[in-house]
mmCIF file of C-alpha atoms in Angstrom:
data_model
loop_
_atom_site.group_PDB
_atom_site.id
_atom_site.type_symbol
_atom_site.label_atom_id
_atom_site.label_comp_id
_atom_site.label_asym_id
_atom_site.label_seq_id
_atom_site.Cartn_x
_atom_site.Cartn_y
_atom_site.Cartn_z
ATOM 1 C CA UNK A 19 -112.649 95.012 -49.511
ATOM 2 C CA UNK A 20 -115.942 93.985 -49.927
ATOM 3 C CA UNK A 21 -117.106 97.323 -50.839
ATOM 4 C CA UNK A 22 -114.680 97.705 -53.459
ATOM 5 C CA UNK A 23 -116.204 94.052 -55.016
ATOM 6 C CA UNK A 24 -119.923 95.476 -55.032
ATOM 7 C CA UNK A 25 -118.423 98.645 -56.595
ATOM 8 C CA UNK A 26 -116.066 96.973 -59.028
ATOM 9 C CA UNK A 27 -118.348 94.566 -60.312
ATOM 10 C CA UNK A 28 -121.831 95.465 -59.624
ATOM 11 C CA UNK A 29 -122.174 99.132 -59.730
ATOM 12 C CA UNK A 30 -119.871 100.245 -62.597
ATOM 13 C CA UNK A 31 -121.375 97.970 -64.575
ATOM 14 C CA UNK A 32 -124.885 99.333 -63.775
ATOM 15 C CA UNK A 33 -123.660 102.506 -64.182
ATOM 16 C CA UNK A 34 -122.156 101.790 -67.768
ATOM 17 C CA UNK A 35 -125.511 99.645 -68.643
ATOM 18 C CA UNK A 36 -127.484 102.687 -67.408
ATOM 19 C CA UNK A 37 -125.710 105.148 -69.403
ATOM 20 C CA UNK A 38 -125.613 103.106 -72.595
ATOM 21 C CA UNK A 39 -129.552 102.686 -72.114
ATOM 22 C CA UNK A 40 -130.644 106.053 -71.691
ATOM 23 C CA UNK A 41 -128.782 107.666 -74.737
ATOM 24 C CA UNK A 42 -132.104 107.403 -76.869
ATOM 25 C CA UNK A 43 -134.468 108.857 -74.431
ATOM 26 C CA UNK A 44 -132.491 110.980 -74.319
ATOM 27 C CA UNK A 45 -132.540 111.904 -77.845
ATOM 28 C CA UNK A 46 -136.422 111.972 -78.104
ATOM 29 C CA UNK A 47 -137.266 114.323 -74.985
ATOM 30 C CA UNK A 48 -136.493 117.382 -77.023
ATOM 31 C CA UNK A 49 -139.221 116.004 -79.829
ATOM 32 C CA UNK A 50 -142.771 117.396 -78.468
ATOM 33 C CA UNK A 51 -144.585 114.685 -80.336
ATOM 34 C CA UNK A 52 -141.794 111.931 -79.019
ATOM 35 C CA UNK A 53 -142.190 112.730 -75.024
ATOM 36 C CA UNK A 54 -143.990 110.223 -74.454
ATOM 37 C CA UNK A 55 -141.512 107.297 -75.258
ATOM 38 C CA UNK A 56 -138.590 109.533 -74.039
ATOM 39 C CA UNK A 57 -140.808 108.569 -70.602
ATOM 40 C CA UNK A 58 -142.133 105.167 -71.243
ATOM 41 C CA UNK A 59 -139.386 103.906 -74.293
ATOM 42 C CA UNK A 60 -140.428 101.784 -77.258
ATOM 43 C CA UNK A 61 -139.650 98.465 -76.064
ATOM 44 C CA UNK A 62 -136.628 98.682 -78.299
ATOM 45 C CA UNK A 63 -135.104 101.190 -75.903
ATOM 46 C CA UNK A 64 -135.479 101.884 -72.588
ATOM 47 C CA UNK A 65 -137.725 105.106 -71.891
ATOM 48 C CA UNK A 66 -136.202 107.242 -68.529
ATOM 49 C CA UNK A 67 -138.875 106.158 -66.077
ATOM 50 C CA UNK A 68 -137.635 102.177 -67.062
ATOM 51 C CA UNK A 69 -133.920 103.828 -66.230
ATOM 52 C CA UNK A 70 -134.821 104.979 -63.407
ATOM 53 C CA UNK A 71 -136.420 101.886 -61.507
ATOM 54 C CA UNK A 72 -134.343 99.511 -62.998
ATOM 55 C CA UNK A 73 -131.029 101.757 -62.011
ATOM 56 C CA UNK A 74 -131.800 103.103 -59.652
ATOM 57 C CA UNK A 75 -128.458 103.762 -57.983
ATOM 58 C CA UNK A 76 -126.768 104.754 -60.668
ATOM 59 C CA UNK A 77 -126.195 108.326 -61.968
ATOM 60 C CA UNK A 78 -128.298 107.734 -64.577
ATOM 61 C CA UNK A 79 -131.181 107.116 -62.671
ATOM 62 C CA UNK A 80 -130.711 110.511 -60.483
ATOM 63 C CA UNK A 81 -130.816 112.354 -63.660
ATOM 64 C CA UNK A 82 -133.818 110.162 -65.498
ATOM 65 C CA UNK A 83 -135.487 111.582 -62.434
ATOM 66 C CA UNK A 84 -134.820 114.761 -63.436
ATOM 67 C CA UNK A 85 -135.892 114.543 -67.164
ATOM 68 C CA UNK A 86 -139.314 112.775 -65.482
ATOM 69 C CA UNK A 87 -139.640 115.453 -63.553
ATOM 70 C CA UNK A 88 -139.201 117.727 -66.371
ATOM 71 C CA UNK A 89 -141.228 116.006 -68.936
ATOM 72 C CA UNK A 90 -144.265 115.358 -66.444
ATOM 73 C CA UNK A 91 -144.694 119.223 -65.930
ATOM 74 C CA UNK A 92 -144.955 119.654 -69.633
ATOM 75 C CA UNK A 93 -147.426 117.370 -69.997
ATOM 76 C CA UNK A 94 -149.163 119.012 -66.698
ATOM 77 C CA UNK A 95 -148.825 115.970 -64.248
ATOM 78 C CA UNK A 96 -147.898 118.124 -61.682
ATOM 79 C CA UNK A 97 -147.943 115.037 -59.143
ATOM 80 C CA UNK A 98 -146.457 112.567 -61.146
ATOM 81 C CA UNK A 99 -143.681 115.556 -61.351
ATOM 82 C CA UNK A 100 -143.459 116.738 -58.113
ATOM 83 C CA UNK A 101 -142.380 112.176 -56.948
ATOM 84 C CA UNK A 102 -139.614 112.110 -60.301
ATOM 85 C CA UNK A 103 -138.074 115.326 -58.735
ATOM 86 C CA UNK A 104 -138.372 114.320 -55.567
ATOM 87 C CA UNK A 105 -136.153 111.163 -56.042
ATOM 88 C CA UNK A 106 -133.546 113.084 -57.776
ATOM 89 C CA UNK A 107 -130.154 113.515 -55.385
ATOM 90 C CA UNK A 108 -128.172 116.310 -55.475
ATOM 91 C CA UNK A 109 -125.039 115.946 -57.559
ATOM 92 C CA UNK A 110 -123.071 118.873 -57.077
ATOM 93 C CA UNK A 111 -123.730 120.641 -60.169
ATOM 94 C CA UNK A 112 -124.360 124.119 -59.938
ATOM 95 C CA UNK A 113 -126.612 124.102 -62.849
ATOM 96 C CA UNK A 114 -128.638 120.795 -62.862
ATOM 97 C CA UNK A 115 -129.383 120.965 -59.044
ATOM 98 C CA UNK A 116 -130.882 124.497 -58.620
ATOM 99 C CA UNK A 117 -132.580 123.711 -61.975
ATOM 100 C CA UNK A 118 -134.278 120.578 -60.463
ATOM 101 C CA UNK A 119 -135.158 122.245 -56.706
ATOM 102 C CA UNK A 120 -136.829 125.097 -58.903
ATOM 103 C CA UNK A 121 -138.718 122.657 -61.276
ATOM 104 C CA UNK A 122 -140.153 121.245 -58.276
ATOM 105 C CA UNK A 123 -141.077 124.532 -56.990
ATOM 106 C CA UNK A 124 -142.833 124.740 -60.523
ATOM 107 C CA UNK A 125 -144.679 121.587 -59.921
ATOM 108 C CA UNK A 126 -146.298 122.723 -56.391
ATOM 109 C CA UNK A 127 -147.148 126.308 -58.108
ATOM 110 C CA UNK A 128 -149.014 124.549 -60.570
ATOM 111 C CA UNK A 129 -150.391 122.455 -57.680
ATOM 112 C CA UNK A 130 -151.633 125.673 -56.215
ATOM 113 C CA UNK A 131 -149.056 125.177 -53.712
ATOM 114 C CA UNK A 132 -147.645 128.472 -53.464
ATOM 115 C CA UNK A 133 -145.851 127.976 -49.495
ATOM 116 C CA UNK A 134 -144.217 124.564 -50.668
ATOM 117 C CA UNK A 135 -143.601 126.429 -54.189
ATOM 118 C CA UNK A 136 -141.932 129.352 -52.514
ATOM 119 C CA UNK A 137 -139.557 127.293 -50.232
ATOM 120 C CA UNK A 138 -138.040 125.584 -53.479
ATOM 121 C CA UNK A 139 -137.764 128.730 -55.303
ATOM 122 C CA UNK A 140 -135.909 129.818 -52.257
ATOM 123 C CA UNK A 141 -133.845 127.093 -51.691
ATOM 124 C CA UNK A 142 -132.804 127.252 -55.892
ATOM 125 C CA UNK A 143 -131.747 130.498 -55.617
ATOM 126 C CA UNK A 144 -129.915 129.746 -52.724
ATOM 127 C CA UNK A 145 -128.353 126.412 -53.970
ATOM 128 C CA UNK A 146 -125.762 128.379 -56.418
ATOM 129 C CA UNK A 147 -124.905 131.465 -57.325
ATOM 130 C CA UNK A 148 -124.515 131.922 -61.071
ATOM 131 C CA UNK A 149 -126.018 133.789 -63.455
ATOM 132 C CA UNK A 150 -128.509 131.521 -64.759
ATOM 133 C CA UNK A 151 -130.359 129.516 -62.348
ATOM 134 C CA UNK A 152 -130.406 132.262 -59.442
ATOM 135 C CA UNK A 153 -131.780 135.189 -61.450
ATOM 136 C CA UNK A 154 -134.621 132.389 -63.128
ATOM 137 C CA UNK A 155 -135.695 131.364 -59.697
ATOM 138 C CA UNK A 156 -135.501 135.179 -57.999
ATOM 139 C CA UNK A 157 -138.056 136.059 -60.184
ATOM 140 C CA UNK A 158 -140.370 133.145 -59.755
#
């Protein structure tokens, strides 16, 4: 019963708040010249690294991780990549998870990494079979 109180009136909220809150970072992260306050947000909006410390067990958080994640390897801070990516849980998506297990694999290549980057490439490939993410990380 309890449970169902923290649920019912403290997460789905969050969740809701989260979700709201992230719909204009998300917006700006496919604008090169905009990345930055997709990450860090305006102060009018909330940018995806706010999301995800301020949320962070909502599903909104896992995937500002993931946009972190993605964002920080364009902008070549392989570390800063390598701890968003790291946070991000599974979610059972056959796209989004191998995606996000090979992005990290990207992050220790570019870290010079190549045993760590190897293992994640492995374990993408591995994660689902389809014929987008398993071919991609095969290669790598």
């Amino acid at each position: 019963m309890l449970y169902f109180g923290y649920e019912k009136l403290y997460l789905q909220p969050r969740a809701e708040e989260a979700s709201n809150r992230m719909y204009k970072a998300e917006q700006l992260v496919t604008i090169d010249s905009l990345q930055n306050k997709a990450i860090s947000g305006d102060g009018a909006f909330l940018g995806f690294k706010q999301i995800a410390d301020e949320y962070s067990n909502t599903k909104s958080a896992n995937i500002a991780n993931a946009y972190l994640g993605g964002l920080y390897l364009r902008q070549g801070k392989f570390d800063d990549a390598v701890k968003a990516l790291e946070k991000y849980s599974p979610t059972g998506s056959q796209i989004l998870d191998p995606l996000v297990i090979g992005l990290t694999g990207d992050a220790y290549s570019e870290l010079k990494d190549y045993k760590k980057a190897a293992d994640y490439y492995k374990q993408a490939s591995e994660k689902s079979s389809n014929s987008y993410t398993t071919p991609l990380f095969l290669k790598s």
